[in-house]
C-alpha positions as a printed Julia matrix, in Angstrom:
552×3 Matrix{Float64}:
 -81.64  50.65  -63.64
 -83.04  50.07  -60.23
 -84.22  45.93  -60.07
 -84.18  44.13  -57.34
 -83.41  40.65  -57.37
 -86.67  39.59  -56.27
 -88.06  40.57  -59.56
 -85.29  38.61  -61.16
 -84.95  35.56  -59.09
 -89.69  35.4   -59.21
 -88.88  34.55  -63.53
 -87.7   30.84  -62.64
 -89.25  30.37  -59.39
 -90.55  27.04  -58.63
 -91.95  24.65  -56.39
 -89.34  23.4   -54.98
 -87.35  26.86  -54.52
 -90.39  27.65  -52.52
 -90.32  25.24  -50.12
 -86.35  25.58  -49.82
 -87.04  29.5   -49.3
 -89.83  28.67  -46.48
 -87.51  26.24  -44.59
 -84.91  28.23  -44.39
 -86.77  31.14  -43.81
 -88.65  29.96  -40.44
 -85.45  28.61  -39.57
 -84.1   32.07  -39.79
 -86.79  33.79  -38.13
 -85.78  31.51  -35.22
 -82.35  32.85  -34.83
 -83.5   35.96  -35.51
 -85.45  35.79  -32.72
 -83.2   36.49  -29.5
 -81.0   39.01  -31.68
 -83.42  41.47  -32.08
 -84.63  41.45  -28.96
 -81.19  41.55  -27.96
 -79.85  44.34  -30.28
 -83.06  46.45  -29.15
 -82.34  46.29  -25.73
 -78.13  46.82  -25.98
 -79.19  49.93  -28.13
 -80.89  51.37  -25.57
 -84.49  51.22  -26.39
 -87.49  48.63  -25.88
 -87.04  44.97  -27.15
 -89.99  45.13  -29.29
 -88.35  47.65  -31.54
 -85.73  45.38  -32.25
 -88.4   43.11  -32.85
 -90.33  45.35  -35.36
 -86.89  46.44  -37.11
 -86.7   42.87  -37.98
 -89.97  42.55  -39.23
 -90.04  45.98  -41.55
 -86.79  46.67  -42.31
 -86.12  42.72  -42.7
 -89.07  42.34  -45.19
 -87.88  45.64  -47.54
 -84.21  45.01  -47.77
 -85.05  41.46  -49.05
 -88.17  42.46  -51.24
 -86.04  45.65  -52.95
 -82.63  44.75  -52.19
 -79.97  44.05  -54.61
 -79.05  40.58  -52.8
 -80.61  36.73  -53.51
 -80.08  35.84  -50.28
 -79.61  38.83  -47.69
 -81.06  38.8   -44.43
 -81.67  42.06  -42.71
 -81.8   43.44  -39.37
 -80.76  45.21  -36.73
 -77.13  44.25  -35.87
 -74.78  44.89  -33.61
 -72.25  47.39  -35.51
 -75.32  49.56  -34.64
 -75.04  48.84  -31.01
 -72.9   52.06  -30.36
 -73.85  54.76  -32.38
 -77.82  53.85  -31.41
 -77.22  53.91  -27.79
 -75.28  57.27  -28.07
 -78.19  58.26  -29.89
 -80.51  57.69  -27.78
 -78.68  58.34  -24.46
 -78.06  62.59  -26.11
 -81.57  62.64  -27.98
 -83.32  60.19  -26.97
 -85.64  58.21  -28.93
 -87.21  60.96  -31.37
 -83.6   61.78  -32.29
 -83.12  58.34  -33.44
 -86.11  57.98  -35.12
 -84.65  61.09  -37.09
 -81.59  60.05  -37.68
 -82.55  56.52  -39.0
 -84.98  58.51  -41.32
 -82.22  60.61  -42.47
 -79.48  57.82  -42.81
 -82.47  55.81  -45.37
 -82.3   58.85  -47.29
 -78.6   59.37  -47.53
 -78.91  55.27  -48.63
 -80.88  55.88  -51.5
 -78.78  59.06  -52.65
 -75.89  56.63  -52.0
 -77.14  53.6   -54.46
 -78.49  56.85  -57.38
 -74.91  57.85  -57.26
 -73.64  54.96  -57.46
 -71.5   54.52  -54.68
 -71.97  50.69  -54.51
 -68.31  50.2   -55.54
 -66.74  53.21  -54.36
 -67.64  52.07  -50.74
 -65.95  48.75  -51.32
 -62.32  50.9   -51.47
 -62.9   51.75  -47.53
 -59.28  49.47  -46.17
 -59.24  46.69  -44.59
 -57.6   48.11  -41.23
 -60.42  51.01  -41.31
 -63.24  47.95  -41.36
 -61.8   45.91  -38.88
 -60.09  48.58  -36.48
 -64.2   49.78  -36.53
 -65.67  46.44  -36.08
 -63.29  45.31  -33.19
 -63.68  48.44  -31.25
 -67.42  48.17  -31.7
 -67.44  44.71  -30.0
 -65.16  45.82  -27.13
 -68.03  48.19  -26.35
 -70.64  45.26  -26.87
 -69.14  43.68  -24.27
 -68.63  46.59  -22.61
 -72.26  47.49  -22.38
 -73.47  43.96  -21.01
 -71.08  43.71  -17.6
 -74.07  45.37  -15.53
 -76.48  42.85  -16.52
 -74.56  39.76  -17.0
 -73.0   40.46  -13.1
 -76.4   41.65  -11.74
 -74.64  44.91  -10.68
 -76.92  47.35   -8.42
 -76.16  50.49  -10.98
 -79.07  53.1   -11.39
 -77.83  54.6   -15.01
 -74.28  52.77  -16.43
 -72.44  55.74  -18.48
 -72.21  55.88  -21.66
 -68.29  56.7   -21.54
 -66.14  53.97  -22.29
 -63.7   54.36  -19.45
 -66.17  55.9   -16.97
 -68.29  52.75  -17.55
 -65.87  50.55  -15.85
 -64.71  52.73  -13.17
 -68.8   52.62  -12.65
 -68.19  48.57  -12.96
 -65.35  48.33  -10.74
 -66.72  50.56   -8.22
 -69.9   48.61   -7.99
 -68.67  45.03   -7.77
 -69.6   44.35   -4.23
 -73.55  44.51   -5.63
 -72.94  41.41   -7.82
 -75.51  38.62   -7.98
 -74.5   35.15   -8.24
 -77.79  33.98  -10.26
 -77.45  36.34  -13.32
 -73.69  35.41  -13.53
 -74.94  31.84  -13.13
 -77.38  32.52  -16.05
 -75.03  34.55  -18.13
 -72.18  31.77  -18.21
 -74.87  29.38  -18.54
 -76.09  30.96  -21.64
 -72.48  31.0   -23.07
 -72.07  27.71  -22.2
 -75.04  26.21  -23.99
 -74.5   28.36  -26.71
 -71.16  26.84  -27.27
 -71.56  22.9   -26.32
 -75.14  23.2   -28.63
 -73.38  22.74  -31.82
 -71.47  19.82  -30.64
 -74.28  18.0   -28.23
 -77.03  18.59  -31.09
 -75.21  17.85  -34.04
 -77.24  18.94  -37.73
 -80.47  19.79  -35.43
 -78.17  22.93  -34.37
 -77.95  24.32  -37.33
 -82.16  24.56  -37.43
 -82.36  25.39  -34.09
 -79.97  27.77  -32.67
 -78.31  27.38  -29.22
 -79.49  30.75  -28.4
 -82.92  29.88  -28.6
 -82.62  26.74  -26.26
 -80.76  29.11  -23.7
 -83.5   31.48  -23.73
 -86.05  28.9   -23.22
 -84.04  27.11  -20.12
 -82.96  30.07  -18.22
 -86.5   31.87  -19.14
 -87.66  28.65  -16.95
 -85.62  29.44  -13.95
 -87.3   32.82  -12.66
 -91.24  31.38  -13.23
 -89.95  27.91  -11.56
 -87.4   28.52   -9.36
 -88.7   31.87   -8.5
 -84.52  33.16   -9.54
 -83.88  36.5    -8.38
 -82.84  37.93  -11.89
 -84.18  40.68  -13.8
 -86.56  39.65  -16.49
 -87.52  41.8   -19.98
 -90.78  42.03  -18.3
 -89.67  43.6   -14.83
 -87.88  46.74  -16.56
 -90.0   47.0   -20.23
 -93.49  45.41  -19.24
 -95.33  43.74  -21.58
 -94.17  43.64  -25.09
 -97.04  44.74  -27.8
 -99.01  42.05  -29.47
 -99.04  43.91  -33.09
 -96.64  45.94  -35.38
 -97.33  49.87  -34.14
 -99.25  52.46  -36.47
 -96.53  54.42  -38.86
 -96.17  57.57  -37.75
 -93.53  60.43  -38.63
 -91.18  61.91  -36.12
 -91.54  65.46  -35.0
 -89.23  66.94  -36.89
 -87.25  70.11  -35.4
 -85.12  72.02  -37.23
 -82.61  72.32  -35.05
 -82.38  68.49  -34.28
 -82.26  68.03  -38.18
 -79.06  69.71  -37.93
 -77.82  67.91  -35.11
 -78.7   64.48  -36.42
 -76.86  65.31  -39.74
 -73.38  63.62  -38.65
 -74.98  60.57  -36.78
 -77.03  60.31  -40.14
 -73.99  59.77  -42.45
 -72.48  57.55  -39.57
 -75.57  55.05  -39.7
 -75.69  55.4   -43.45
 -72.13  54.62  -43.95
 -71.47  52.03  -41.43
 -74.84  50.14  -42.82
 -73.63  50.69  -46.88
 -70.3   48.87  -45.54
 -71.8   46.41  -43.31
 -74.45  45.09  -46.11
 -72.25  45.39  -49.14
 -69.4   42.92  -47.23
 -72.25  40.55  -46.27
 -73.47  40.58  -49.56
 -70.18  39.93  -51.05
 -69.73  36.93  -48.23
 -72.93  35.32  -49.63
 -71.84  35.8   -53.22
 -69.15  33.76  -53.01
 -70.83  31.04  -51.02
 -73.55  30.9   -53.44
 -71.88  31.89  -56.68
 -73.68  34.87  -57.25
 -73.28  38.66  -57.86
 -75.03  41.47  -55.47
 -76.3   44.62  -57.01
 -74.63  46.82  -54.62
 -76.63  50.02  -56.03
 -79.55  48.57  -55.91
 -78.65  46.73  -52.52
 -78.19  50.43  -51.07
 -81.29  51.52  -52.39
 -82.83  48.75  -50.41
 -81.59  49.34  -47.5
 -82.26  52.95  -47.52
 -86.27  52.17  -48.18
 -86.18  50.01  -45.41
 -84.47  52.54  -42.95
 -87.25  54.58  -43.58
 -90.09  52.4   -42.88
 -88.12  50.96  -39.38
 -88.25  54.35  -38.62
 -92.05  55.46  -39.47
 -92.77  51.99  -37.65
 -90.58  53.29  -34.02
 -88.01  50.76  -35.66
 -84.04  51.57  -35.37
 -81.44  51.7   -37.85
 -80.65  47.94  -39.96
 -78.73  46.46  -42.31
 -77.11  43.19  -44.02
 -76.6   40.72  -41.12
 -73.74  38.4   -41.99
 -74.05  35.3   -39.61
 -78.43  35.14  -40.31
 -77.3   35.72  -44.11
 -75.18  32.62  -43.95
 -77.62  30.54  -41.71
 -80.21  31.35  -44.72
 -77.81  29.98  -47.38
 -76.85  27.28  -44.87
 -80.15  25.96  -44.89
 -80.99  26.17  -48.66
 -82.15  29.69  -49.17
 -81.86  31.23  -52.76
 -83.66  33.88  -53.49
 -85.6   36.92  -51.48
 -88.06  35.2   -51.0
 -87.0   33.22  -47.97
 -85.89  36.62  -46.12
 -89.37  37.94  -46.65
 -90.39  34.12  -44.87
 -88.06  35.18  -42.13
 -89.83  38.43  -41.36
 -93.48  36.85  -41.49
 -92.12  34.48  -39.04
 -90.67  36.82  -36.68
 -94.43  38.82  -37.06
 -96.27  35.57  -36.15
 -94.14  34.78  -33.17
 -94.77  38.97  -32.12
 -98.46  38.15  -32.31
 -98.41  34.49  -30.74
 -95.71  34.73  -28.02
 -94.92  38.23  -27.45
 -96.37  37.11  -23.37
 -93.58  34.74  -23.16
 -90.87  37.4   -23.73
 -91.07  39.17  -20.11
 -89.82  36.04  -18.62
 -86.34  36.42  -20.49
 -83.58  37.0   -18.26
 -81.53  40.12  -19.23
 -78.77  38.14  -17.91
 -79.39  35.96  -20.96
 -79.16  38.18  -23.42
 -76.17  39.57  -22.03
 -74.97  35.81  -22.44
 -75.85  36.12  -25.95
 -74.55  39.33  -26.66
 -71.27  38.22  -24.98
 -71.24  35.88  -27.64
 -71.73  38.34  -30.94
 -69.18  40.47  -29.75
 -66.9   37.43  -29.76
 -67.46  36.75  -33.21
 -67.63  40.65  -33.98
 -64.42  41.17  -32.77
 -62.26  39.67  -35.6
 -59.78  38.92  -32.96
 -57.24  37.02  -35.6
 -57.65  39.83  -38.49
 -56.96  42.12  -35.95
 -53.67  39.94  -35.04
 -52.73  38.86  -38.77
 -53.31  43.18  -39.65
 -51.02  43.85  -36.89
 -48.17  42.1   -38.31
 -48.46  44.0   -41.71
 -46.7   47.15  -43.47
 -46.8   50.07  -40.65
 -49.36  52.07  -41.89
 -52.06  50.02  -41.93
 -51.01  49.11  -38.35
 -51.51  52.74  -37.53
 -55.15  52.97  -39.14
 -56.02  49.84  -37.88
 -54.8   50.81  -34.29
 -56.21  54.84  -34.63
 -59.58  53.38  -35.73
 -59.78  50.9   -33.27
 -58.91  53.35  -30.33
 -61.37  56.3   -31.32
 -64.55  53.49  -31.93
 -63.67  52.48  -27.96
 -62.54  55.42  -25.95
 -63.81  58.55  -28.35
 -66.84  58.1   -31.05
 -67.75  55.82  -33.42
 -68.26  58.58  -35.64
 -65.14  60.5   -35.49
 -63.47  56.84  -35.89
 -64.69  55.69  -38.63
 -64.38  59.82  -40.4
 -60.42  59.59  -39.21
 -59.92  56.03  -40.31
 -61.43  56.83  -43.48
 -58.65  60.33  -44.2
 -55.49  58.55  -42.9
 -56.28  55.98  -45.0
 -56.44  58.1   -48.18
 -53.43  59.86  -46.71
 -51.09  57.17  -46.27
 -52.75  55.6   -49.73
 -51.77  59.03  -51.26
 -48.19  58.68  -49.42
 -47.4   55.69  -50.77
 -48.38  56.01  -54.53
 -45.91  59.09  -54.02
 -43.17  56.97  -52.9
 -43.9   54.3   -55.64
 -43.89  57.54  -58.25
 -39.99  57.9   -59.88
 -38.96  60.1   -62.41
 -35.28  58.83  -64.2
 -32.77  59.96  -66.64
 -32.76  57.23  -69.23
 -29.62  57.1   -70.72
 -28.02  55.69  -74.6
 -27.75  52.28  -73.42
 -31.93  52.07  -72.3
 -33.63  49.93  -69.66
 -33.07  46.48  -68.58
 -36.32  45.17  -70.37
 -35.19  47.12  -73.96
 -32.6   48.05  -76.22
 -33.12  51.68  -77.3
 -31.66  53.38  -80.24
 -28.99  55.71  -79.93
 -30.06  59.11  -79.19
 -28.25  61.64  -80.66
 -26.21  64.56  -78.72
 -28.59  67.4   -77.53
 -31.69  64.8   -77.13
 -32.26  63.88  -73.13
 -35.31  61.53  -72.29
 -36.92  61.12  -68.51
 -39.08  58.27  -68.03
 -42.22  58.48  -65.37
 -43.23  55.62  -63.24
 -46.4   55.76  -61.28
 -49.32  58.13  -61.35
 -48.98  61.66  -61.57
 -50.95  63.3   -59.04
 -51.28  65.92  -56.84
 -49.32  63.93  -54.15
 -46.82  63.64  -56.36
 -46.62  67.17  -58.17
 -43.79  69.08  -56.02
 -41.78  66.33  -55.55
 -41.77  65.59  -59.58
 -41.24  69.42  -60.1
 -37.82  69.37  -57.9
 -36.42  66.26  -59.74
 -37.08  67.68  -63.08
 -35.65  70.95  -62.19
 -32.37  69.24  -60.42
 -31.85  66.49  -63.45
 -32.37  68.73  -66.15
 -29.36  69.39  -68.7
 -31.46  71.45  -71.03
 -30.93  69.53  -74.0
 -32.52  70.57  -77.09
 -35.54  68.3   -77.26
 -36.28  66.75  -73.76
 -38.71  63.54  -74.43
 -40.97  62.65  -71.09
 -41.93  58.5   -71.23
 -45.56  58.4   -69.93
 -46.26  55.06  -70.74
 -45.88  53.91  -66.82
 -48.64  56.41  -65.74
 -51.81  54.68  -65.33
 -53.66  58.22  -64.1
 -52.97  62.04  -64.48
 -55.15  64.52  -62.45
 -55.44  68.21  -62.31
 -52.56  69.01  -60.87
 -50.25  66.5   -62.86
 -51.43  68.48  -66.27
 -50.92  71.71  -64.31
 -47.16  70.03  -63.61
 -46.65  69.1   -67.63
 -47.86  72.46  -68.44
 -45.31  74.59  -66.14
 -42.52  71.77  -67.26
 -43.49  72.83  -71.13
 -43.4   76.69  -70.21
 -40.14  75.9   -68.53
 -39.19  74.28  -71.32
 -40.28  77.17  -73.81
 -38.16  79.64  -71.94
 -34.96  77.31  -72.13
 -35.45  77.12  -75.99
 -36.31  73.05  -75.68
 -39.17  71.23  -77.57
 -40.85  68.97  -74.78
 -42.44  65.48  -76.71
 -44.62  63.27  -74.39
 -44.81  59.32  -75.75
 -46.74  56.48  -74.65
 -49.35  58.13  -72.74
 -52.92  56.13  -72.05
 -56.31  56.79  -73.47
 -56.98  58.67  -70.4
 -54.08  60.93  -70.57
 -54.72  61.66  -73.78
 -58.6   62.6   -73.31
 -56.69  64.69  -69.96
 -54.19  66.29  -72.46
 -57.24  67.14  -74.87
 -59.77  68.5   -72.61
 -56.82  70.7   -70.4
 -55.79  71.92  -74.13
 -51.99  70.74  -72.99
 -52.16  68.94  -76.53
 -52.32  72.75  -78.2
 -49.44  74.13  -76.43
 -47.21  71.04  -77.04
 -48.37  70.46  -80.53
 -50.05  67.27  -81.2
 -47.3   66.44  -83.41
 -45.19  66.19  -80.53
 -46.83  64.08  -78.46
 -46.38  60.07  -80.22
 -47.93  56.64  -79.38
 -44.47  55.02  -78.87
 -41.24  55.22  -77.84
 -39.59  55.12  -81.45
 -42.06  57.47  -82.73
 -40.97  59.89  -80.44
 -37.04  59.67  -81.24
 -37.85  60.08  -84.63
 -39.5   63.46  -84.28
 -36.4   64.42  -81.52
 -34.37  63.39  -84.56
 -36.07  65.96  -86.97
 -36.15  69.04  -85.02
 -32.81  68.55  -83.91
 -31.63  68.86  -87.75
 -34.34  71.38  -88.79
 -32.83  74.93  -88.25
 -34.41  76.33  -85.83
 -35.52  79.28  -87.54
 -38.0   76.62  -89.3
 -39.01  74.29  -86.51
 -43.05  73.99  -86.53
């Protein structure tokens, strides 16, 4: 059932939760603030759409999301895949593709992929992430050096030969700014004590170094010397003009947006649960977000999702329910109308200060360390992923991570599969009866899958003794798919053609239901297939002694 927690969280809502909700709402429309503009210009498009991403998109995933406390947005894992976007499309494309990717959301939450896209790894997530900040930083060189460079590339190592090659046009002031920026941003939290966490040190760089060029006349490039003017008012909703063969094109970026926002929301809803002691409804989270994709869109918006640092600055400062990301929106909407003027003078030097920043805290630096020092495989993904988000495609990235993960998932659970020839004596945990001569049992550990099938097919066909009745032990095997029953049913022709009676014991609900619905339970005989262990030995027992002229 689709319900956000808005609806649930409005039952109990009282005074006071209001006025914790509005506090901590302004307060994150605030930090808000030089993010989106930010994120909009790193992106690749106008700061204002940054601006009205956070207002629309920022307003629907908290009214319809599946979260008490998300904050939405646009972020900076969308940094890359926008700017490639835009840079091959330009901005009609992304308006399509965000469109698309809000769509794919909500077909995401009906299906109920909230939990399925919590099994994406670790090294996958952070591999991703880390590369994604490398490019952050990447992106911001020109304008936190002042470099004289007409159109930066948008390849990774291309960029910096472009950066190298034009270091002689350096200017000292936006470096000045830049570091400055940093600076403040870092020595705010420890100069202003509890006032920083109301007002962030982003906001009081913006307003010093935003004084420098009207003052001090600083020779740096402002918002309002390349964009102009930003707009006074949200724009009118309009659709894109769709083309077929742009449709087609913006399929793949599509997913990529709609995938890397699912993951992106759904971990910093899961961050806020546990800070708060709540639980997300990831479906209806998705569902959310994909509504509000749509609208940035309509509205000239870019692609948003779950923002985990304005998420916990909410909680930080007593937000519970929706209601104070809705605040944060309407605040961000009142500062558009009341102070959009005062945006030109921002130094882009400034926000590439800030955006320094974000990718510092993006980059996960000690996962990335701590996942380097575990089991090899998840060294490779983590090192794969992490290499195609910088040098290749986010896209391709995050689509390889994803399949060497499953692969080396797959290898292992076929490594950690063993089939064994129990013998009289039993197993270490049990005393088993004595089997009688002519009865030979094989015990299966691990699931019995496809990545398992030929392997378990060899070791069956090299330990067999063909013993009269062969028992197979299932009550290890958690799972059995299609091509483990097609296994059991070639090992019970086999057996059929070496005059044995195969009896399967201890298998799981699930195998059974498997055994049932394959019709595997037919062509063993449901007789022969027990609940236990002893069970089992005791029908071995009775066809051994039954002629076999009369065996049923």
């Amino acid at each position: 059932m689709f319900l956000p927690k808005l609806f649930t969280t409005l039952k109990n809502y009282s005074r006071k939760d209001f006025f914790s909700d509005l506090t901590a709402g302004v307060i994150v429309g605030v930090v808000a603030l030089p993010l989106a503009i930010a994120f909009g210009i790193a992106s690749g498009v106008s700061p204002e759409k940054g601006l009205v991403t956070a207002v629309v998109a920022g307003f629907l995933i908290s009214a319809l999301g599946g979260s008490r406390v998300q904050i939405g947005g646009p972020t900076g894992a969308f940094v890359v895949i926008v700017y490639g976007i835009v840079q091959k499309y330009g901005v009609d494309g992304l308006t399509i593709a965000t469109l698309m990717a809000g769509v794919i959301l909500i077909l995401f939450g009906l299906a109920q992929f909230g939990q399925v896209i919590k099994f994406i790894s670790r090294s996958v997530v952070v591999g991703f992430t880390s590369g994604i900040a490398v490019i952050i930083f990447s992106s911001q060189v020109k304008d936190f050096l002042g470099l004289q460079i007409e159109k930066v590339p948008s390849e990774f190592l291309l960029k910096w030969r472009v950066y190298f090659e034009s270091i002689h046009t350096g200017n000292l002031y936006p470096l000045v700014t830049a570091a400055g920026t940093i600076a403040v941003i870092m020595l705010w939290p420890r100069l202003a004590g509890k006032v920083s966490t109301k007002i962030p040190g982003s906001l009081i760089a913006i307003v010093l170094f935003s004084a420098m060029p009207a003052f001090f006349h600083w020779p740096v490039e402002t918002i309002g010397s390349r964009f102009g003017d930003l707009p006074h008012s949200l724009p009118i909703p309009k659709l894109p003009p769709f083309d077929l063969q742009v449709i087609q094109q913006m399929i793949k970026p599509a997913f990529t947006i709609a995938l890397l926002g699912s993951i992106e929301s759904l971990l910093s809803a899961v961050v806020a649960d546990g800070m708060i002691g709540s639980k997300h409804r990831s479906n209806v989270e998705l569902v959310g977000q994909g509504i509000a994709n749509i609208a940035s869109s309509l509205f000239g918006g870019i692609p948003a999702t779950g923002a985990i640092a304005r998420t916990a600055t909410n909680i930080k400062n007593g937000g519970r329910t929706p209601v104070a990301g809705i605040i944060h929106s309407i605040t961000l909407l009142l500062i558009l109308f009341l102070f959009a003027p005062w945006a030109k003078l921002i130094p882009l030097a400034c926000l590439a200060g800030i955006l320094v920043v974000v990718a510092y805290h993006m980059s996960e630096w000690r996962s990335f360390a701590a996942l380097l020092k575990g089991p090899r495989t998840d060294v490779i993904v983590l090192v794969s992923t992490f290499l195609l988000t910088v040098v290749i495609d986010l896209t391709v990235a995050i689509e390889v991570g994803i399949v060497l993960s499953a692969f080396l998932f797959m290898y292992r659970m076929s490594t950690a599969t063993q089939v064994r020839s129990e013998d009289q004596n039993g197993q270490e945990d049990e005393i088993l009866p004595k089997l009688p001569e002519g009865i030979q049992m094989y015990d299966v550990r691990g699931p019995l899958f496809f990545g398992v099938a030929q392997e378990f097919e060899e070791t069956m066909r090299i330990i067999a003794k063909k013993p009269k009745v062969q028992i197979l032990r299932l009550t290890h095997v958690p799972v059995v798919d299609a091509t483990g029953l097609h296994v059991l049913k070639s090992l019970f022709e086999d057996c059929q053609k070496r005059n044995t009676r195969l009896i399967l014991t201890g298998a799981n609900r699930q195998l059974l239901e498997e055994f049932e619905r394959s019709g595997l339970d037919r062509g063993i005989g449901k007789e022969n297939i027990t609940r236990n262990l002893h069970q089992a030995i005791e029908r071995a027992k009775s066809l051994i002694v039954i002629p076999a002229e009369n065996r049923g």
